[in-house]
PDB file of C-alpha atoms and ligand atoms in Angstrom:
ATOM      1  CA  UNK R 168     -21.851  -4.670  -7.523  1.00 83.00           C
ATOM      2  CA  UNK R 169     -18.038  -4.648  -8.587  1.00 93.00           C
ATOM      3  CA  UNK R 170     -17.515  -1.401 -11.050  1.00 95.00           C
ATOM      4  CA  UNK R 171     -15.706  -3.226 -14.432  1.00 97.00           C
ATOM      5  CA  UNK R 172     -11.981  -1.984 -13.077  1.00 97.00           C
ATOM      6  CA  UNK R 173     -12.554  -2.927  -9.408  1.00 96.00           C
ATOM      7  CA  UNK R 174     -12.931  -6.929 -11.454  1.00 97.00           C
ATOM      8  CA  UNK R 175      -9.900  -6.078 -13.717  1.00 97.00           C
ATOM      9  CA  UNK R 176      -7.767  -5.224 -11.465  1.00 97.00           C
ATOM     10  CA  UNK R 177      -9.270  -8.292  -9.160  1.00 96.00           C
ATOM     11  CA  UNK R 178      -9.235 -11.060 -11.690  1.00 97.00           C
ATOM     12  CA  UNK R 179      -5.244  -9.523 -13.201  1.00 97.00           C
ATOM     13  CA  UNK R 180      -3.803  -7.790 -10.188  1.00 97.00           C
ATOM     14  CA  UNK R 181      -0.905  -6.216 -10.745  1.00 98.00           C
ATOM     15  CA  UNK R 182       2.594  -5.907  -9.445  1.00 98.00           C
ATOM     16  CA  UNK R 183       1.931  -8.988  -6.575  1.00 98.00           C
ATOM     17  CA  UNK R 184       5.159 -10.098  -5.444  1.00 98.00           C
ATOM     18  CA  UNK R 185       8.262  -9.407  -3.306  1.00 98.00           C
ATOM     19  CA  UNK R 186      11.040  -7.127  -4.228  1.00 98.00           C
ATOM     20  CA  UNK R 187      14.616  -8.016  -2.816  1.00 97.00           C
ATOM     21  CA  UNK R 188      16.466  -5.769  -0.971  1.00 96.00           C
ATOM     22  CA  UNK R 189      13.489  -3.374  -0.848  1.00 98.00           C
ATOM     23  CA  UNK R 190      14.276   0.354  -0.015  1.00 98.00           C
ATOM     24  CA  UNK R 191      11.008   0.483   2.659  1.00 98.00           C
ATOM     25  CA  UNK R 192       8.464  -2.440   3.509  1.00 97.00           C
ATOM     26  CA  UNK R 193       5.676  -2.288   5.077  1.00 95.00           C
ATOM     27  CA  UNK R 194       2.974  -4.352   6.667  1.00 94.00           C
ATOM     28  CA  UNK R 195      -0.165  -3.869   8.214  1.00 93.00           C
ATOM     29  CA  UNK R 196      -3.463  -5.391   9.820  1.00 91.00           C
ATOM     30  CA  UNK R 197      -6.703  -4.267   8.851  1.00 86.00           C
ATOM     31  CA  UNK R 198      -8.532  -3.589  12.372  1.00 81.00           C
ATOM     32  CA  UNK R 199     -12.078  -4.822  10.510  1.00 83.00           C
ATOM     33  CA  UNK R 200     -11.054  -7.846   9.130  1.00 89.00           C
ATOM     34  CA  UNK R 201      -7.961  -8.906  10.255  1.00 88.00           C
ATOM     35  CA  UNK R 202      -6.378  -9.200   6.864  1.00 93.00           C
ATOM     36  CA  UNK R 203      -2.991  -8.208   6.389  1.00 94.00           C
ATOM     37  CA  UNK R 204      -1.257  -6.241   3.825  1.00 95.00           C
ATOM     38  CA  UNK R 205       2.684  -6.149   2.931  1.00 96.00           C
ATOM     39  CA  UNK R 206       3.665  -3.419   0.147  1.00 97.00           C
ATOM     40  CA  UNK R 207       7.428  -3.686  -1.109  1.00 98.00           C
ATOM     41  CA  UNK R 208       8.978  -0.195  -2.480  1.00 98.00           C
ATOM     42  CA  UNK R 209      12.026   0.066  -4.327  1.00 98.00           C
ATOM     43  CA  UNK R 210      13.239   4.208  -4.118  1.00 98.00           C
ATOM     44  CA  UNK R 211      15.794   5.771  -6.564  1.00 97.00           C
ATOM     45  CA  UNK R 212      18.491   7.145  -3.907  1.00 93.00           C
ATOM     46  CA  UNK R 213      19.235  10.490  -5.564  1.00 95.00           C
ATOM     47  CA  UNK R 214      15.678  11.622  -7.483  1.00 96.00           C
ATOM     48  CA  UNK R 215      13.386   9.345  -4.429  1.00 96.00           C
ATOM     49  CA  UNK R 216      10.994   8.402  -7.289  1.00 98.00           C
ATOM     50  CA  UNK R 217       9.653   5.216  -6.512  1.00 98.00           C
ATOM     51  CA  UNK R 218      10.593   3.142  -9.204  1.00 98.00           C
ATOM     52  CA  UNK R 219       8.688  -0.531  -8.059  1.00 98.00           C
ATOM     53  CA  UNK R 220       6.415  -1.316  -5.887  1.00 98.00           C
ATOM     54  CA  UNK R 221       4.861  -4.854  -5.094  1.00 98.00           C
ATOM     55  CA  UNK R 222       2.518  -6.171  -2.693  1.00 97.00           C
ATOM     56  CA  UNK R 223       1.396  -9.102  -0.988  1.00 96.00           C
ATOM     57  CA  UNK R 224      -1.644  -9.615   0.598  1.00 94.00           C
ATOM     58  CA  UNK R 225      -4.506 -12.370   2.850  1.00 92.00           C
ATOM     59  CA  UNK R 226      -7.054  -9.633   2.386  1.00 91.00           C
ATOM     60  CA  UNK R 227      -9.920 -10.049  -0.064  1.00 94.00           C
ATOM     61  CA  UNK R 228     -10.733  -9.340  -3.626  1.00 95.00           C
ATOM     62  CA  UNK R 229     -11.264  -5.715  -2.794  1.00 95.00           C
ATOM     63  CA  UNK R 230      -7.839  -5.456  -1.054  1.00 95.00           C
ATOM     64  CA  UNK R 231      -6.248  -7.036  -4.428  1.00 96.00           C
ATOM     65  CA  UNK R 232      -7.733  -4.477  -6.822  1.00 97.00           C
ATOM     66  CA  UNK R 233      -7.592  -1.974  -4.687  1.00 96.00           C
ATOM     67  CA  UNK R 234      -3.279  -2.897  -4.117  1.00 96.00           C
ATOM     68  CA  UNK R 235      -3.232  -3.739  -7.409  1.00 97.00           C
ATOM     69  CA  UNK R 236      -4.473  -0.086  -8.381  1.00 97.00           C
ATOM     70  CA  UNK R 237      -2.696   1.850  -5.747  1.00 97.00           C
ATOM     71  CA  UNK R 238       0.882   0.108  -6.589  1.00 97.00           C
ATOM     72  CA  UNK R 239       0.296   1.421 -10.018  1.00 98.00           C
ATOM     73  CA  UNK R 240      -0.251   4.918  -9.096  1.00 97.00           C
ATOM     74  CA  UNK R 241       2.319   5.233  -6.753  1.00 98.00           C
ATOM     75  CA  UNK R 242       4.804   3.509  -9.201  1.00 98.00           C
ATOM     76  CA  UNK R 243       6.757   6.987 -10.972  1.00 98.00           C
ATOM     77  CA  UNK R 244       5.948   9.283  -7.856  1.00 98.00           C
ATOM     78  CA  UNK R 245       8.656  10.561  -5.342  1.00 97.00           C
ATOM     79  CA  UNK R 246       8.027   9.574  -1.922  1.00 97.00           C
ATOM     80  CA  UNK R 247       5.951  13.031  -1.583  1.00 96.00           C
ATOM     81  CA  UNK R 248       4.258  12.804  -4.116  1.00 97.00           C
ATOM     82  CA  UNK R 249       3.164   8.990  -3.422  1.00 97.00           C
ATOM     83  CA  UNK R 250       1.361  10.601   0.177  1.00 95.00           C
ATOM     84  CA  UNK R 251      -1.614  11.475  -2.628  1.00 94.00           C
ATOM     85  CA  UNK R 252      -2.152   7.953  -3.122  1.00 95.00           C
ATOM     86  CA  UNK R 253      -5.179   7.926  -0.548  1.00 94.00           C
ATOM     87  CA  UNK R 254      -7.460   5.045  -0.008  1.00 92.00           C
ATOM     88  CA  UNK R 255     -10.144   7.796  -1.719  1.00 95.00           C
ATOM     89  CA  UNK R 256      -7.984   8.304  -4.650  1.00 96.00           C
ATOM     90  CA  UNK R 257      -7.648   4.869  -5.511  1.00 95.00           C
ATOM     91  CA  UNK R 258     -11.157   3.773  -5.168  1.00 95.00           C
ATOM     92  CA  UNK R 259     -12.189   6.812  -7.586  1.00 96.00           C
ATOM     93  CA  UNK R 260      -9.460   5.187  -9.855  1.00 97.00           C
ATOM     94  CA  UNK R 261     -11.445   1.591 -10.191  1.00 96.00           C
ATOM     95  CA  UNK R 262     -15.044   3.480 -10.469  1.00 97.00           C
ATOM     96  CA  UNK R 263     -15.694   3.130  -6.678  1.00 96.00           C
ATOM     97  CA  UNK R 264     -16.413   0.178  -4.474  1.00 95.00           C
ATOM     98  CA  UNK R 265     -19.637  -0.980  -2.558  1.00 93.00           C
ATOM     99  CA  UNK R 266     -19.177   0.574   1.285  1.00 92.00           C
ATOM    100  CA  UNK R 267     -19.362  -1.974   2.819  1.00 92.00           C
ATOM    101  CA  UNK R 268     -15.505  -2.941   1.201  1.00 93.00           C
ATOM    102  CA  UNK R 269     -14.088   0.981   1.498  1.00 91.00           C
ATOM    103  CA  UNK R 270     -12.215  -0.473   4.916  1.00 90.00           C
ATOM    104  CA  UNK R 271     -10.749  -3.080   2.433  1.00 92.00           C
ATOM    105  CA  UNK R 272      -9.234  -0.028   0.611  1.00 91.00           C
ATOM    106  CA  UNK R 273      -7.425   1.261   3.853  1.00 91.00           C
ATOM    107  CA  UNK R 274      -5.079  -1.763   3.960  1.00 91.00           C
ATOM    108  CA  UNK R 275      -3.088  -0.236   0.808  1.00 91.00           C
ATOM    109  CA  UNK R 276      -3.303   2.883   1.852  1.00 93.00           C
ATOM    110  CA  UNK R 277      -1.595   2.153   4.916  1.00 93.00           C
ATOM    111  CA  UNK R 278       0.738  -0.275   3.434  1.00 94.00           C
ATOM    112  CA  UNK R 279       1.928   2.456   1.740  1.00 96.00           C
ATOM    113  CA  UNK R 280       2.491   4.800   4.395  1.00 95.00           C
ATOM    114  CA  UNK R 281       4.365   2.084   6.627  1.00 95.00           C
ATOM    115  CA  UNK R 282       6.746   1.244   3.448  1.00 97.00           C
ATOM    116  CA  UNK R 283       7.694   5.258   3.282  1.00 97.00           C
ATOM    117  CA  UNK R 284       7.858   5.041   6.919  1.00 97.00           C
ATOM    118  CA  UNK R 285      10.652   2.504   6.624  1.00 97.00           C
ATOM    119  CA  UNK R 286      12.739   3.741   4.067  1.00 97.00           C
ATOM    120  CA  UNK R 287      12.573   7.406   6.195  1.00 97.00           C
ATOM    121  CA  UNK R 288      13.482   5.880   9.185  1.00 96.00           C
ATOM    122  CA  UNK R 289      16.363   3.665   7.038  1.00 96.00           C
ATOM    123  CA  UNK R 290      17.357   6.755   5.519  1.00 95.00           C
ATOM    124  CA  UNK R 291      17.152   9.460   8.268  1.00 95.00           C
ATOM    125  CA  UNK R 292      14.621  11.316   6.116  1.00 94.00           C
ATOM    126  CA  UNK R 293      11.724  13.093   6.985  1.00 94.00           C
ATOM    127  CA  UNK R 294       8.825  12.725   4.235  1.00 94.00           C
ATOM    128  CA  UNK R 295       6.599  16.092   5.119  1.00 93.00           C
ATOM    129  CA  UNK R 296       2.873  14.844   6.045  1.00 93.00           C
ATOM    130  CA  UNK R 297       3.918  11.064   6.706  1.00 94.00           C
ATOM    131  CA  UNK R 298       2.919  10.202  10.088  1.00 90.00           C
ATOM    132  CA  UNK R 299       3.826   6.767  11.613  1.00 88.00           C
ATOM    133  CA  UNK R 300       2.327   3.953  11.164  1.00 84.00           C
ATOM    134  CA  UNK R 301      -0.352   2.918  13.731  1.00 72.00           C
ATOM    135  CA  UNK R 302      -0.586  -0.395  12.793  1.00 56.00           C
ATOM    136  CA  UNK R 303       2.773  -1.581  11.148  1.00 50.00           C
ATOM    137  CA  UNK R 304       3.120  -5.488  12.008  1.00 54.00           C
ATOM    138  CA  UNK R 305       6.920  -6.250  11.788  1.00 50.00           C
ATOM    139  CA  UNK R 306       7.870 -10.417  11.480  1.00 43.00           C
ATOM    140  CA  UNK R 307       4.853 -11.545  13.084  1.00 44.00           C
ATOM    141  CA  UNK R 308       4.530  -9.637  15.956  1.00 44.00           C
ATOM    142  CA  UNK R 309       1.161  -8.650  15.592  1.00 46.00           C
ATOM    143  CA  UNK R 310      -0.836  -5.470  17.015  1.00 44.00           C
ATOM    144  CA  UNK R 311      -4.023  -5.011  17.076  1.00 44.00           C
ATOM    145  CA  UNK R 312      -5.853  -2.107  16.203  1.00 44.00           C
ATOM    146  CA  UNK R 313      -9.011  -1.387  18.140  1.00 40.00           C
TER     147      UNK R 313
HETATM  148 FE1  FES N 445     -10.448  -7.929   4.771  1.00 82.84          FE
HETATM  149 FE2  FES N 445     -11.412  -6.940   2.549  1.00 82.84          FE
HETATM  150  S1  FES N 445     -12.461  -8.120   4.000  1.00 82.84           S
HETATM  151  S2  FES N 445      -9.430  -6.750   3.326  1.00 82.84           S
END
């Protein structure tokens, strides 16, 4: 059911964890499942490659390999170029995943998107193409996405 990548990445995910002092964070609710996602970026200042990214996660195995895959792909790429990392792109990186688990995919996606969000808005950047977040959860204070 689970192509051979989707279980690598499930059974050694990588980059879980915090990062201190991270240049954007961002966490968000999956509106399926109720899971939540929190991705940690770290941003060079002058060249905005992304230099680290971590994440930490209550959503299933197919959120881990799915985080696990998309904080390796955005990991090297400027905050543009990271916008590429879509939920599509990553589960064509493991060798696809069953349907009914594609909404599991979302979570990094989004993760993602809120973290850049952050570190624009902490910044007073614009990222071109990065919309807000429509489900960003900040300390707890949870929203619900219909
Ligand atoms: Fe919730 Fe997969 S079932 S993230």
């Amino acid at each position: 059911m689970y192509s051979e990548k989707v279980m690598d990445h499930f059974n050694n995910p990588r980059n879980v964890g915090e990062i201190e002092n991270a240049s954007g964070v961002g966490t968000v609710g999956n509106a399926k499942c109720g899971d939540i996602m929190r991705i940690y970026l770290d941003i060079d200042e002058d060249s905005k490659i992304i230099k680290d990214c971590k994440f930490k996660t209550f959503g299933c195995g197919a959120a881990v390999a799915t985080s696990s895959m998309a904080t390796e792909l955005v990991k090297g790429k400027t905050v543009n170029e990271a916008l590429t990392v879509t939920n599509k792109a990553v589960m064509e990186a493991l060798d696809g995943l069953p349907p009914v688990k594609v909404h599991c995919s979302l979570l990094a996606e989004e993760a993602i998107h809120a973290a850049l969000w952050d570190y624009a808005q902490k910044n007073n950047i614009v990222i071109e193409g990065l919309k807000e977040p429509k489900a960003d959860i900040h300390d707890g204070e949870e929203e619900i996405e219909e």
